[in-house]
Each structure stands twice: as structure tokens, then as C-alpha cells.
XYZ file of C-alpha atoms in Angstrom:
697
model
C -6.500 20.276 -22.192
C -5.866 22.875 -19.747
C -8.211 23.605 -16.940
C -10.729 25.501 -18.433
C -11.353 22.834 -21.682
C -12.295 19.831 -19.429
C -12.471 16.793 -20.950
C -11.316 15.006 -24.889
C -14.179 12.397 -25.073
C -16.625 15.064 -26.532
C -18.045 13.794 -29.172
C -17.769 15.373 -32.843
C -21.448 15.979 -33.013
C -22.045 17.432 -29.437
C -19.824 20.167 -30.811
C -20.846 24.105 -30.770
C -18.363 25.052 -33.087
C -19.809 26.912 -36.783
C -19.340 25.737 -40.153
C -17.581 29.351 -40.757
C -15.669 27.505 -37.444
C -15.006 24.775 -39.385
C -13.790 26.589 -42.632
C -11.031 28.534 -40.933
C -9.487 25.570 -39.128
C -8.902 23.647 -42.271
C -7.768 27.255 -43.480
C -4.842 26.995 -40.234
C -4.362 23.358 -40.516
C -3.276 23.978 -44.569
C -1.016 26.457 -43.169
C 0.307 24.484 -39.785
C 0.858 21.591 -42.232
C 2.757 23.853 -45.013
C 5.084 26.168 -42.704
C 8.279 24.825 -41.256
C 8.458 24.778 -37.088
C 9.585 27.567 -35.198
C 12.277 27.178 -32.780
C 10.559 28.017 -29.332
C 12.352 28.892 -25.917
C 15.330 28.137 -26.794
C 14.975 24.583 -27.298
C 15.812 23.730 -31.046
C 14.044 19.500 -31.709
C 17.461 17.902 -33.292
C 17.275 17.163 -37.347
C 15.768 13.519 -36.085
C 13.060 15.016 -34.474
C 12.180 17.263 -37.460
C 11.675 14.812 -40.025
C 10.016 12.478 -37.159
C 7.632 16.230 -36.403
C 7.223 16.559 -40.845
C 5.918 13.038 -40.946
C 3.694 13.270 -38.928
C 1.589 16.236 -40.638
C 2.677 14.692 -44.002
C 0.799 11.515 -42.098
C -1.957 13.504 -41.479
C -2.071 16.249 -44.430
C -4.659 14.702 -46.447
C -7.233 13.978 -42.908
C -8.966 17.082 -42.023
C -9.201 18.102 -38.391
C -12.416 16.998 -36.433
C -13.669 18.944 -33.481
C -14.081 17.578 -30.352
C -14.312 20.350 -28.016
C -14.915 23.855 -28.293
C -15.229 26.803 -25.431
C -15.329 30.573 -25.819
C -11.468 31.157 -26.183
C -10.058 27.406 -26.599
C -10.742 24.015 -29.479
C -8.952 20.988 -30.050
C -9.046 19.218 -32.825
C -8.492 15.677 -32.994
C -5.938 15.076 -36.604
C -5.421 11.447 -37.934
C -4.862 9.099 -34.758
C -1.844 10.366 -33.390
C -2.104 13.627 -33.532
C -4.395 17.124 -32.294
C -4.659 20.677 -32.717
C -5.173 23.361 -29.725
C -6.282 26.519 -30.720
C -6.740 29.578 -27.960
C -8.559 32.779 -29.536
C -7.370 35.861 -28.298
C -10.863 37.739 -27.638
C -9.229 42.084 -27.741
C -7.368 41.888 -30.950
C -5.707 44.791 -29.668
C -4.116 43.404 -26.791
C -0.784 42.422 -28.033
C 0.899 41.783 -24.237
C -2.263 39.445 -23.943
C -1.294 37.405 -27.428
C 2.141 37.692 -25.919
C 1.212 35.502 -22.911
C -0.506 33.319 -24.257
C 2.035 32.828 -26.916
C 4.811 32.457 -24.739
C 2.998 30.141 -22.079
C 3.306 27.905 -25.662
C 6.875 28.625 -26.376
C 7.625 27.163 -22.430
C 5.362 24.354 -23.050
C 6.899 23.626 -26.256
C 10.273 23.801 -24.822
C 9.196 20.934 -21.250
C 8.032 19.077 -23.848
C 11.358 18.779 -25.688
C 13.443 18.179 -22.939
C 11.278 15.119 -22.257
C 12.433 12.125 -23.215
C 9.978 9.775 -25.370
C 9.349 7.143 -22.391
C 7.500 10.105 -21.079
C 3.802 10.509 -20.645
C 2.538 13.710 -22.169
C 1.691 15.744 -24.698
C 4.626 16.251 -27.100
C 3.959 19.760 -28.970
C 5.318 19.174 -32.782
C 4.605 22.605 -33.914
C 3.313 26.571 -33.356
C 1.893 28.797 -35.624
C 1.027 32.062 -35.400
C -1.655 33.836 -37.241
C -1.434 37.305 -38.021
C -4.625 39.556 -37.087
C -4.916 41.308 -40.580
C -4.958 37.833 -42.579
C -7.966 36.947 -41.596
C -6.580 33.196 -41.891
C -7.876 32.002 -38.095
C -10.482 31.388 -35.890
C -12.308 35.003 -34.824
C -11.478 37.518 -37.218
C -7.343 35.389 -37.209
C -6.232 36.772 -33.676
C -4.888 33.139 -32.774
C -2.173 30.773 -31.374
C -2.402 27.080 -32.885
C 0.042 24.303 -31.788
C -0.217 20.649 -33.335
C 0.666 18.644 -30.610
C 0.758 14.403 -30.341
C -2.606 13.113 -29.087
C -2.554 11.129 -25.975
C -5.042 8.745 -25.355
C -7.246 8.600 -22.136
C -9.874 9.811 -20.567
C -8.982 12.956 -17.976
C -9.490 12.254 -14.497
C -12.572 14.661 -14.273
C -14.582 12.810 -17.139
C -12.744 9.317 -15.130
C -14.707 10.391 -11.731
C -18.418 11.226 -13.305
C -18.214 8.263 -15.055
C -17.529 6.616 -12.074
C -20.475 8.195 -10.039
C -22.471 7.368 -12.989
C -22.026 3.345 -12.425
C -22.499 3.467 -9.134
C -25.971 5.060 -9.328
C -26.774 3.004 -11.781
C -25.903 -0.076 -10.043
C -27.835 1.515 -6.749
C -30.743 1.828 -9.361
C -30.545 -2.122 -10.260
C -29.463 -3.778 -6.967
C -31.553 -1.141 -4.310
C -32.006 -3.969 -1.463
C -28.153 -4.990 -1.466
C -26.334 -6.018 1.678
C -23.280 -5.524 -0.080
C -22.620 -2.573 1.370
C -19.181 -2.559 3.260
C -18.504 -5.004 0.054
C -18.930 -2.220 -2.442
C -17.228 0.706 -0.398
C -14.369 -1.290 -0.228
C -14.303 -2.096 -3.866
C -14.960 1.872 -5.000
C -11.255 2.992 -2.293
C -9.180 0.058 -4.134
C -10.681 1.292 -7.740
C -9.694 4.705 -6.608
C -6.208 4.005 -5.244
C -5.013 2.344 -8.142
C -5.654 5.591 -10.234
C -4.088 7.387 -7.020
C -1.153 5.160 -7.585
C -0.644 5.855 -11.054
C -0.873 9.871 -10.817
C 1.636 10.004 -7.839
C 3.369 7.122 -10.341
C 3.470 9.850 -13.071
C 4.443 12.947 -11.163
C 7.081 11.169 -9.475
C 8.469 10.168 -12.204
C 8.243 14.021 -13.425
C 10.237 15.086 -10.805
C 12.654 12.453 -9.952
C 13.879 11.549 -12.897
C 12.377 14.007 -16.126
C 13.279 16.791 -13.531
C 10.252 18.925 -14.571
C 7.390 19.857 -11.735
C 4.717 20.389 -13.539
C 3.320 23.431 -11.074
C -0.421 23.291 -12.533
C -2.050 20.541 -11.320
C -5.805 19.377 -11.870
C -8.277 16.777 -11.876
C -8.832 18.079 -15.587
C -4.451 18.439 -16.638
C -4.607 14.160 -15.595
C -4.925 11.210 -18.138
C -6.266 8.226 -17.216
C -5.236 5.174 -19.622
C -7.921 2.050 -18.448
C -9.311 -0.746 -19.615
C -12.186 -3.026 -19.446
C -12.200 -6.704 -17.303
C -9.919 -8.504 -15.363
C -6.298 -7.330 -14.180
C -3.525 -9.262 -12.926
C -4.262 -8.360 -9.399
C -8.044 -9.143 -9.419
C -9.560 -6.430 -10.240
C -12.871 -7.454 -11.547
C -14.266 -3.569 -11.542
C -14.552 -2.646 -14.923
C -12.583 -0.051 -14.889
C -8.953 -0.144 -14.675
C -5.941 2.021 -14.683
C -3.244 1.724 -16.498
C -1.403 4.309 -17.067
C -1.965 8.685 -15.916
C -1.023 10.759 -18.506
C 0.510 14.555 -17.198
C -1.010 17.718 -19.832
C -0.897 20.867 -20.510
C 2.606 22.000 -19.439
C 2.303 25.665 -19.926
C 2.967 26.371 -16.101
C 5.768 23.735 -15.413
C 9.544 24.118 -14.199
C 12.789 22.979 -14.555
C 13.915 21.206 -11.366
C 17.781 20.033 -12.960
C 18.872 22.232 -15.375
C 22.785 22.184 -15.984
C 24.691 25.170 -14.205
C 22.981 25.757 -11.181
C 21.092 28.249 -10.351
C 20.434 31.694 -8.506
C 19.104 31.982 -5.225
C 15.089 33.215 -6.470
C 15.160 30.396 -9.100
C 15.492 28.013 -5.816
C 12.858 29.410 -4.058
C 11.189 28.881 -7.548
C 11.886 25.059 -7.983
C 10.953 24.754 -4.674
C 7.904 26.417 -4.954
C 7.033 24.545 -7.485
C 7.418 21.251 -6.026
C 5.554 21.646 -3.010
C 3.030 23.348 -5.630
C 3.082 20.063 -7.373
C 2.589 18.338 -3.512
C -0.401 20.860 -2.811
C -1.731 20.260 -6.076
C -2.004 16.555 -5.855
C -3.182 17.082 -2.278
C -6.245 18.804 -4.183
C -6.848 16.032 -6.907
C -6.957 13.293 -4.122
C -9.371 15.414 -1.853
C -11.386 15.132 -5.655
C -10.668 11.519 -5.882
C -11.640 10.369 -3.060
C -14.474 13.477 -1.983
C -16.897 10.714 -3.582
C -18.416 11.204 -6.973
C -16.827 13.498 -10.198
C -19.167 16.622 -8.725
C -18.030 18.917 -6.603
C -20.973 17.989 -4.186
C -22.080 14.713 -5.693
C -22.037 11.308 -4.168
C -20.991 13.156 -0.292
C -22.442 9.919 1.125
C -20.652 7.153 -1.037
C -17.951 6.149 1.667
C -19.591 6.569 4.658
C -18.344 2.997 6.117
C -15.820 2.620 8.503
C -15.161 6.591 7.666
C -13.820 9.345 10.118
C -14.844 13.130 9.863
C -11.860 15.852 10.402
C -11.279 19.131 9.943
C -8.279 20.224 7.644
C -7.587 24.316 7.448
C -7.079 25.363 3.729
C -3.573 27.721 4.677
C -2.564 30.533 2.919
C -1.775 29.540 -0.572
C 1.802 30.053 -2.290
C 2.100 33.809 -3.658
C 2.233 32.338 -7.677
C -0.365 33.346 -9.099
C -0.686 30.518 -11.420
C -0.911 28.059 -8.596
C -3.653 30.672 -6.854
C -5.467 30.297 -9.843
C -5.432 26.412 -10.477
C -7.407 25.789 -7.136
C -10.074 28.941 -6.912
C -10.902 26.403 -10.026
C -10.622 23.374 -8.731
C -11.569 23.706 -4.880
C -14.251 22.259 -3.601
C -17.337 24.081 -2.332
C -19.524 22.682 0.477
C -22.826 23.238 0.733
C -24.068 25.432 3.038
C -20.596 27.214 3.216
C -19.548 30.592 2.028
C -16.494 30.883 -1.115
C -14.180 32.584 0.951
C -14.124 30.713 3.880
C -10.638 29.773 4.688
C -11.415 26.012 6.725
C -11.880 22.756 4.447
C -13.830 19.875 5.624
C -12.390 16.374 4.906
C -15.197 14.267 5.537
C -15.979 11.018 5.778
C -12.618 9.671 4.647
C -10.941 6.878 5.996
C -8.120 7.748 8.735
C -5.138 6.592 6.533
C -6.529 8.858 3.220
C -7.780 11.603 5.576
C -4.250 12.000 7.349
C -2.039 10.953 3.363
C -4.433 14.355 2.712
C -4.153 16.526 4.717
C -0.204 16.006 4.923
C -0.930 17.343 1.223
C -2.267 20.138 1.517
C -0.015 21.581 4.329
C 1.941 22.157 1.623
C -0.091 25.074 0.661
C 1.175 26.940 3.281
C 3.337 29.571 2.497
C 5.458 29.079 5.523
C 6.331 26.135 5.358
C 7.639 26.200 1.411
C 9.979 28.822 2.888
C 11.222 26.887 5.740
C 11.361 24.227 2.962
C 13.664 26.156 0.997
C 16.603 25.195 2.372
C 16.074 21.573 3.152
C 17.127 19.546 0.285
C 16.318 15.672 2.179
C 13.854 15.139 1.077
C 13.127 12.561 2.411
C 13.118 13.789 6.003
C 9.365 13.808 7.139
C 7.691 16.139 10.142
C 4.769 14.243 10.934
C 2.828 16.948 9.437
C 2.935 16.905 5.692
C 5.114 15.282 2.545
C 8.237 16.091 1.028
C 8.190 14.357 -1.676
C 5.816 12.338 -3.802
C 8.268 9.426 -4.456
C 6.881 8.763 -0.631
C 3.344 9.213 -0.682
C 3.328 6.579 -3.822
C 4.760 4.788 -1.253
C 2.595 4.739 1.424
C -0.348 4.388 -1.055
C 1.806 1.260 -2.119
C 1.015 0.143 1.322
C -2.107 0.810 1.354
C -3.208 -0.982 -1.273
C -1.007 -4.103 0.296
C -2.389 -4.221 3.172
C -6.317 -2.858 2.724
C -7.924 -4.928 5.285
C -5.255 -3.791 7.765
C -5.761 -0.488 7.424
C -9.382 -0.135 6.225
C -10.640 -2.468 8.670
C -13.566 -1.169 10.874
C -11.801 0.933 13.601
C -14.029 2.635 16.579
C -11.646 5.916 17.577
C -14.943 6.745 19.910
C -14.393 3.375 21.676
C -10.547 3.899 21.532
C -10.653 6.933 23.048
C -13.368 6.109 25.866
C -11.038 3.202 27.388
C -7.786 5.185 25.787
C -6.139 2.541 24.339
C -5.183 1.232 20.286
C -5.932 -2.259 19.994
C -2.833 -4.009 18.428
C -4.563 -5.489 15.230
C -5.351 -9.161 15.472
C -2.459 -11.850 14.946
C -0.232 -9.020 13.999
C 3.605 -10.318 13.435
C 6.742 -6.910 12.919
C 10.078 -7.390 12.009
C 11.798 -10.444 12.787
C 12.183 -11.736 8.963
C 16.042 -12.850 9.022
C 14.491 -14.954 12.285
C 11.480 -16.530 11.087
C 13.560 -17.486 7.745
C 15.844 -19.731 10.042
C 12.222 -21.315 11.708
C 11.121 -21.864 8.346
C 13.369 -23.203 7.236
C 14.072 -25.741 10.089
C 9.705 -26.897 9.514
C 10.653 -27.157 5.933
C 13.817 -30.027 5.792
C 12.469 -31.920 9.118
C 8.799 -32.015 5.987
C 11.555 -32.896 3.198
C 14.249 -34.993 5.024
C 11.747 -36.191 8.281
C 15.558 -35.877 9.942
C 15.018 -34.876 13.135
C 15.995 -30.608 13.951
C 15.883 -28.459 16.893
C 15.739 -25.043 16.750
C 16.679 -22.694 19.790
C 15.025 -19.542 20.372
C 16.522 -16.972 23.430
C 15.916 -13.603 24.292
C 15.089 -10.787 27.322
C 11.847 -10.890 28.123
C 9.037 -8.990 26.105
C 11.104 -9.792 22.796
C 8.378 -11.779 21.623
C 9.558 -15.629 21.659
C 6.378 -16.811 21.724
C 5.064 -14.964 19.322
C 7.309 -15.416 17.125
C 6.591 -19.169 17.147
C 3.280 -19.340 16.467
C 3.717 -17.929 13.256
C 4.606 -21.369 12.188
C 1.303 -22.564 13.105
C -0.386 -21.377 9.993
C 2.334 -23.867 8.133
C 2.166 -26.752 9.833
C -1.928 -26.699 9.601
C -1.168 -26.682 5.842
C 0.963 -29.327 5.401
C -1.820 -31.463 7.592
C 1.051 -31.042 10.677
C 0.345 -31.026 14.302
C 1.615 -28.310 16.789
C 2.197 -28.901 20.649
C 3.333 -26.372 22.666
C 4.070 -26.596 27.113
C 5.140 -23.841 28.929
C 7.313 -24.032 32.248
C 5.956 -22.353 35.228
C 8.423 -20.243 37.535
C 5.883 -21.001 40.160
C 4.707 -24.704 39.222
C 5.340 -27.136 42.374
C 3.447 -29.732 40.055
C 5.705 -32.965 39.537
C 8.032 -32.333 37.014
C 7.506 -33.845 34.340
C 3.753 -32.508 34.547
C 4.356 -29.941 31.531
C 5.234 -32.262 29.571
C 1.739 -34.715 29.853
C -0.145 -31.815 30.317
C 0.930 -30.767 26.368
C -0.038 -33.742 25.014
C -3.395 -33.613 27.492
C -4.574 -30.831 25.476
C -3.258 -32.242 22.248
C -5.661 -35.036 22.456
C -8.096 -33.580 23.727
C -8.524 -31.141 21.047
C -8.000 -33.717 18.308
C -10.642 -35.861 19.503
C -13.021 -32.967 19.091
C -11.714 -30.947 15.556
C -10.860 -35.102 13.845
C -15.025 -35.646 14.619
C -15.186 -34.655 11.208
C -11.541 -36.837 9.352
C -12.922 -40.370 10.972
C -9.629 -42.048 8.565
C -7.748 -40.163 9.664
C -8.349 -40.430 13.420
C -8.550 -44.331 12.877
C -5.209 -43.893 11.374
C -3.358 -42.747 14.757
C -5.222 -44.660 16.833
C -4.005 -47.654 14.735
C 0.024 -46.188 14.943
C -0.682 -45.793 18.956
C -1.960 -48.915 19.451
C 0.527 -50.767 17.410
C 3.708 -48.736 18.969
C 2.904 -48.457 22.435
C 1.108 -51.798 23.040
C 0.591 -52.295 26.520
C 2.334 -48.686 27.881
C -1.184 -46.968 26.703
C -2.923 -47.804 30.162
C 0.103 -45.601 32.398
C -0.053 -43.292 30.039
C -3.290 -42.905 30.481
C -2.726 -42.265 33.479
C -1.200 -39.034 33.065
C -2.733 -38.135 29.408
C -6.268 -38.672 29.993
C -7.631 -37.416 27.015
C -5.070 -40.057 25.302
C -8.532 -42.321 26.377
C -10.526 -40.712 24.145
C -9.209 -41.669 21.283
C -7.522 -45.006 21.747
C -9.332 -47.147 24.057
C -8.020 -48.770 27.415
C -7.736 -52.536 26.791
C -4.929 -53.270 28.888
C -3.330 -53.105 32.084
C -1.784 -50.286 34.687
C 1.807 -50.213 36.678
C -0.128 -46.741 38.184
C 3.441 -44.889 37.286
C 1.556 -41.651 38.467
C 4.040 -41.195 40.975
C 6.730 -41.285 38.516
C 9.510 -42.349 41.344
C 12.677 -42.737 40.090
C 12.592 -46.498 39.543
C 10.299 -45.880 36.682
C 11.859 -42.832 35.024
C 13.534 -44.397 32.407
C 10.386 -46.267 31.322
C 8.375 -43.112 31.210
C 11.197 -41.785 28.253
C 10.640 -44.642 26.876
C 6.591 -44.317 26.505
C 7.125 -40.823 25.799
C 8.842 -41.823 23.024
C 7.210 -44.337 21.120
C 3.471 -42.201 21.959
C 5.904 -38.997 20.046
C 7.067 -41.458 17.230
C 3.840 -42.518 16.434
C 2.094 -39.113 16.284
C 4.533 -37.181 13.872
C 4.771 -39.073 10.345
C 5.645 -37.708 7.207
C 2.033 -37.127 6.691
C 1.645 -35.623 10.047
C 4.732 -33.744 11.249
C 4.686 -32.184 14.592
C 6.425 -29.103 16.052
C 7.390 -29.374 19.877
C 7.459 -26.633 22.011
C 8.601 -26.481 25.225
C 9.093 -22.777 26.413
C 10.570 -21.089 29.284
C 13.108 -23.798 29.687
C 14.753 -21.666 32.056
C 11.993 -22.588 34.998
C 12.356 -26.383 34.015
C 13.613 -28.907 36.101
C 16.487 -31.549 35.845
C 13.873 -34.174 35.473
C 12.106 -32.496 32.932
C 14.775 -31.645 30.887
C 16.256 -34.751 31.317
C 13.114 -36.436 29.760
C 13.061 -33.660 26.583
C 16.440 -34.429 25.468
C 16.010 -38.209 25.222
C 12.394 -37.441 22.606
C 15.180 -34.939 21.166
C 17.553 -37.812 20.742
C 15.368 -40.742 19.960
C 16.316 -41.971 16.583
C 13.846 -43.305 15.702
C 11.438 -40.567 15.855
C 11.400 -39.249 12.874
C 9.213 -35.850 11.006
C 9.474 -33.481 14.391
C 10.900 -30.462 15.045
C 11.878 -29.678 18.510
C 11.862 -25.900 19.174
C 13.292 -24.838 22.588
C 12.619 -21.201 24.331
C 14.569 -19.914 26.917
C 15.050 -16.233 28.451
C 19.189 -15.352 28.451
C 19.245 -12.478 31.421
C 18.119 -15.258 33.804
C 21.148 -18.369 34.485
C 20.337 -21.326 33.120
C 23.416 -23.353 33.124
C 21.134 -26.534 32.812
C 19.010 -25.384 29.944
C 22.738 -24.957 28.580
C 24.012 -28.110 29.141
C 20.632 -29.656 27.711
C 21.701 -28.187 24.579
C 25.525 -28.638 23.924
C 24.987 -32.968 24.912
C 21.851 -32.792 21.985
C 24.704 -31.271 19.760
C 26.559 -33.760 20.695
C 24.556 -36.689 20.049
C 24.752 -35.620 16.036
C 21.424 -33.483 16.041
C 21.284 -29.807 14.083
C 20.297 -27.433 16.319
C 20.174 -23.445 15.499
C 20.212 -20.378 17.759
C 17.723 -17.654 16.989
C 18.667 -14.682 19.881
C 15.892 -12.356 19.397
C 16.719 -8.251 20.757
C 15.104 -5.066 20.637
C 12.655 -4.429 17.883
C 14.502 -1.904 14.791
C 12.811 1.426 14.273
C 11.290 0.557 10.737
C 9.412 -2.691 12.628
C 8.187 -0.168 15.597
C 6.922 2.811 13.056
C 4.847 -0.530 11.026
C 2.872 -1.567 14.391
C 2.075 2.059 15.272
C 1.365 2.700 11.698
C -1.152 -0.183 11.019
C -2.143 0.402 14.807
C -3.615 3.696 14.608
C -4.174 3.489 10.666
C -1.777 6.301 9.457
C 0.342 6.657 6.543
C 4.081 4.594 7.810
C 5.577 7.658 6.578
C 3.764 10.085 8.438
C 3.937 7.762 12.216
C 7.076 8.042 11.995
C 7.945 10.916 14.189
C 5.775 9.106 17.009
C 7.520 5.801 16.452
C 10.955 7.549 16.682
C 9.987 8.590 20.205
C 7.718 5.568 21.331
C 11.485 3.245 19.900
C 13.574 5.723 21.867
C 11.181 4.851 25.855
C 10.733 1.467 25.263
C 13.562 0.489 24.176
C 12.660 -1.390 20.812
C 10.918 -3.882 23.288
C 8.045 -5.390 21.955
C 6.019 -6.317 24.465
C 6.511 -2.335 25.600
C 5.053 -1.365 22.570
C 1.858 -3.651 22.436
C 1.718 -2.074 26.277
C 1.807 1.740 25.658
C -0.471 0.857 23.276
C -2.629 -0.797 24.963
C -2.262 0.951 28.083
């Protein structure tokens, strides 16, 4: 289906053809079925291909064709279950030049289709027949060209958009007072993202695998194979996309021909490749514009969207590209078609940026400046250089939909001059996170205590890394106990550990109200293990008294003199051993150990090396740029007593991690945020703290 053909799925009963036209077509069909297949475009099919083609024709020789579409110059017939016939009528019988142009286009399409492998999703031309003007064997006086092609299943993107529009209108009429508008908009965007991924995947294969530029991309030249019901991805919108097919290869260009080509041919290839990128931008502009018609559904994507102007750059001098653009560009209400500006309105920032970067490929100067650029993965931050990168950005948008399509108030960001980092964001550190998670799983599985040391400069994200295991600990019904030392803290030496335990018990009492059995088991274990020492611990851990009744006398160890240090260590070991068990493992984190005093380090070492404590992972964090010989000595002593110790050394962010941070913070496609993220990485030396401060400043 070429741009003037509309869609395949018109019912035969709705056709505008006449009985005479049908009779003429039957004559044409008989002529095609009996005539040999001519070689076209210098690409002759092999003997096997000819045999397969003849089998296809013989299979349908007894089946008359059925008209499924008709325009003043084009008719499309369904011929059997696997083939079809397209007839192009030449209006002026005496215009041989026009006839030759149509014939050259059809023969070129046959040459391209014969080049493509069977796996390529496109319409394959089987046979081309040229009727003679004087024999009256065709339609409209016999002056026509016909070709027999393999039928491609699916509906055009144009019809798919119209169907989506009708479905939304019916849903609104059925449920006019629905309160889940945001959910409906997100579902619609996800559905269209799946269609965009299928289209980009097919076009990327054309460029990189098959070595062909389509060079005539439009909503009527794209067929979508759909199926109803739920997909493996959890989609249940009733219109899932399985694949996209491209048809009408009459203007396609070979990108990978043997023997090279002249400079002019290389420029033509580059222009065709960029024409596909620009055409993809126009297709996406139509796809995400809200409806199947030019003006239909412009208000359907209002939720969490922005408005941005995109200049319509000069078109390529290639007349075919200009014609396709003129046929498909969207005319806004109240705007003249001669205006040189299009407004991409009411689109999420991610999609608006992606489409804008594709439409830049219409610029003639842009095409000229990139002809000598052979690296397709170089991005200028303003345009795309290959469909493969577009496909990657679309997949990222789908995988992180809640991040890139979250509510975002650009006015507020501009007012306060900052870009908020997404909540619970964590970037990079894959290998470091793997070490930490493996240590946790070993403790949970085998009960043997382990220690993980996390060191790095200030601002490298040591605490953020450790916080990532909180979710896993909670899923295993475990506990995370955290303490942090302060350089200026003048309190008692062991207060940090006591305060960490006091905070833990305070949270446990509040959150454990709905689980009386869990609290009762914890109370029983502490009572049986600690015994008379409970009263002494409550003096330093007040919230412990809310969990365990104080039925014992106290020896008042508030000052923790040297003679009671060993008792303090003993009671803390008993308490932690009572908290941790196979059903409730714990992670004990001590942060900024470089500021810890000798007494606190001694207590922590005693707890880590206690053989009676099981199902406990110890994590110690400290800055390696600060001299901490006492910490290093403690770690060495722990290793010497047989405790497994793993070390994680955090360095600066890589460029990829900074780019992900910038991309998600600004809701931009990762490929388009690379130039900015490269500058920020250079200015901040990859420090996570400095990058975040830059966005928030």
C-alpha cells in the first residue's frame, strides 16, 4: 500500500468498483497467471524462487481476485490467502514518460524485494505484468501496470490509530465519569510505545541487517500485526503489537552494495538513511499525537505533559521525501499549511525530545554535515544518527516508565532553579551491589556471620549503597540496625551503638503492634538470653523497656567505667544474639568508623567475633582519605579470628551512571542527554554527591 492507498482492511462490499472493472481484472488475472515472470531491475530470481512463485500462482489460479481497495489510479485485490494484486492505472494513455516512471518504480521494488531474505517483514513482488494500451486487456482501456505480491497480514498504522481513537471514544461514552484519567493516559502511552518499538525494530533491521533504507516511511506504509488478549508483558488493552511490516519499497535504496559506489551514490545513501529517521519522527509525531485523524484526539495526552515548539527545518531536495512529507504532515487548526513551524503539544518531555531529535533529520544542512560521519553511534544531543539508538531509547522508556513519565512540574523546577533527583534513585555500582547482596544471602542461608567493609572518599555513596539492601532484608523478615559516628560527638564512647539499638527497638514497638506473636517471640528470646542484665541495658536503651518488662534490679552501668567494660560487651553480645535468628536475620551497620573512639571499636570487634551470634551481617563504612589506623587494626584482628571479611572500594561514577542520573532527572532519552552528562562528569570528577548537588543547586 503506497501513501495514496489507505489501508488494506476495506471490506469488498464497500468497494467503489464496477462490474466491468471486475471483468477486466479477471482478464488481467488470467494474463498474469499464464505469463512468465520477467526479470526486473537486474535481479533475476533463482530457479527455486521461480518454482516457488509458480506454485503460488498455480495455487490461486482457480480463485478469482477480490477487490479490497480502489482509488482513481490504484486497485488492490486479495488473491487467495497468501497473495494479492496491485494495479496502477496510467491516466494519460499517450504519456509514455509517466508510464515508464511507474514501471521503473515497480521494477525497482521487485529488485529490492528479491534482495531481501525471507525473514524480512515486507511485501514480496512475485510477478510484474504490463498490459498493452491497444489490446484492451486491462482496466481503463488497457493502459495499466500490475504486479502480483505476497499478501502481508496486519493493518496499517493509520487504521490502527483510528481504531484506538474509536475505542477511547466508546470507553468515554460508556464511563463518562471515570476518576482514573491518569491511569488511562498511561495505558494509552504504553500501548503506543509498544507500536513505536515494533516499528523502530523493523526499520533498524532494514538498515543494519538487510542493508536497505525504506526512503518513503509513512503511517500508510507500515503494517502492524496485532492480537487480542493479554500479552506476556501483562498488557490487557486488547490491542497488542506482535510485529511491524514495511511495504511499498518503490523508493528504497541499497545501503550495503558490493564494490562501493561513487561520492554521489554515497550521498544518496546518507540522504535516504536520514530520510528514514525524519520519516520515523513524523510517524511518531502522528503516533503520539493522540488520534488517527490529523486533529482528532489532540487533548488525550494532557496529563503530565509539556508544550514545546519544534522548528520545521528545510526538507531534502529529494522530491520523493518532500512529497511524502507533504502528504503526511499535520495541519494544526487555525494555522496556514505554509507556516514553517509545527507545534508538538501536550507530549511528555521524553517523547517530545525524542521526536524533535528525529525531525531535525529533515534539515538539509544537517544531512550535509554528517555525510562523512561513519560512526552511527555519535550523538550531537540534538539529533539521532541511527534507528538502533532510537530503538534503545524506546526500550528504556518502557522499562522505566514510572521514572520517565512521572509527574514533573517544569514550572516549579524553573522557579526554584533545581532538578529533583527521582526518589530512591540508585545508579551504577552493579559489581559492588553484587558483593553486598551475596554476603547477605550467605548469612541468611548458612547463619555464619560475615563482615563487609565499604570504603571510599566522602560523597561516593557508601551509605546509599548499604541502604539498597533494606528492601531485601525486609522481604526476609529481617532487621536493619544503623549507627553513625560523628567527628564532633562528645558523648560517652559507646553511645552510638546504644542509640542505634534504642532507635531499632522504638521502631519495632510501633511497627510490631499488628504482629503480637512476633513481638512475643522477640520478648521471650531476649528475656531467656539476657536475664538479669536487662535492667542494666534499659538504662542505656530506654525503648528496650517498652518491649521487655524491667523485673530485675540494676547495677547502674550508665558511666561504663573501665571495670564494667567487659560486662557491657557481654550484655550487648547477648542482646544482639537474641535479636537475630534464622527467621529474623539482622544487618548491623556502623557508618563513619573513622570517627569512632577506641572503646566503640573494641565493643564492635567483640560483637563481630562472638561465636554465639548467628544470622548477622556486619557492615562497616569509613572514608579511606582519612587516616584511620585503629579501624584498619580492628579489621585485621577480626580477620585473624576467622571471620570472613569482604571489602568494597567505591570510586567515582562512570560516565554511563552519570548519564543515567541526568537522563532520569530531566526525563530525557539517554542518548540525547549524553553531551550534558559528559560535561557534568568532567566538572564533578564523577562524584555522586557533587552530581546530585549540581542538579539541586
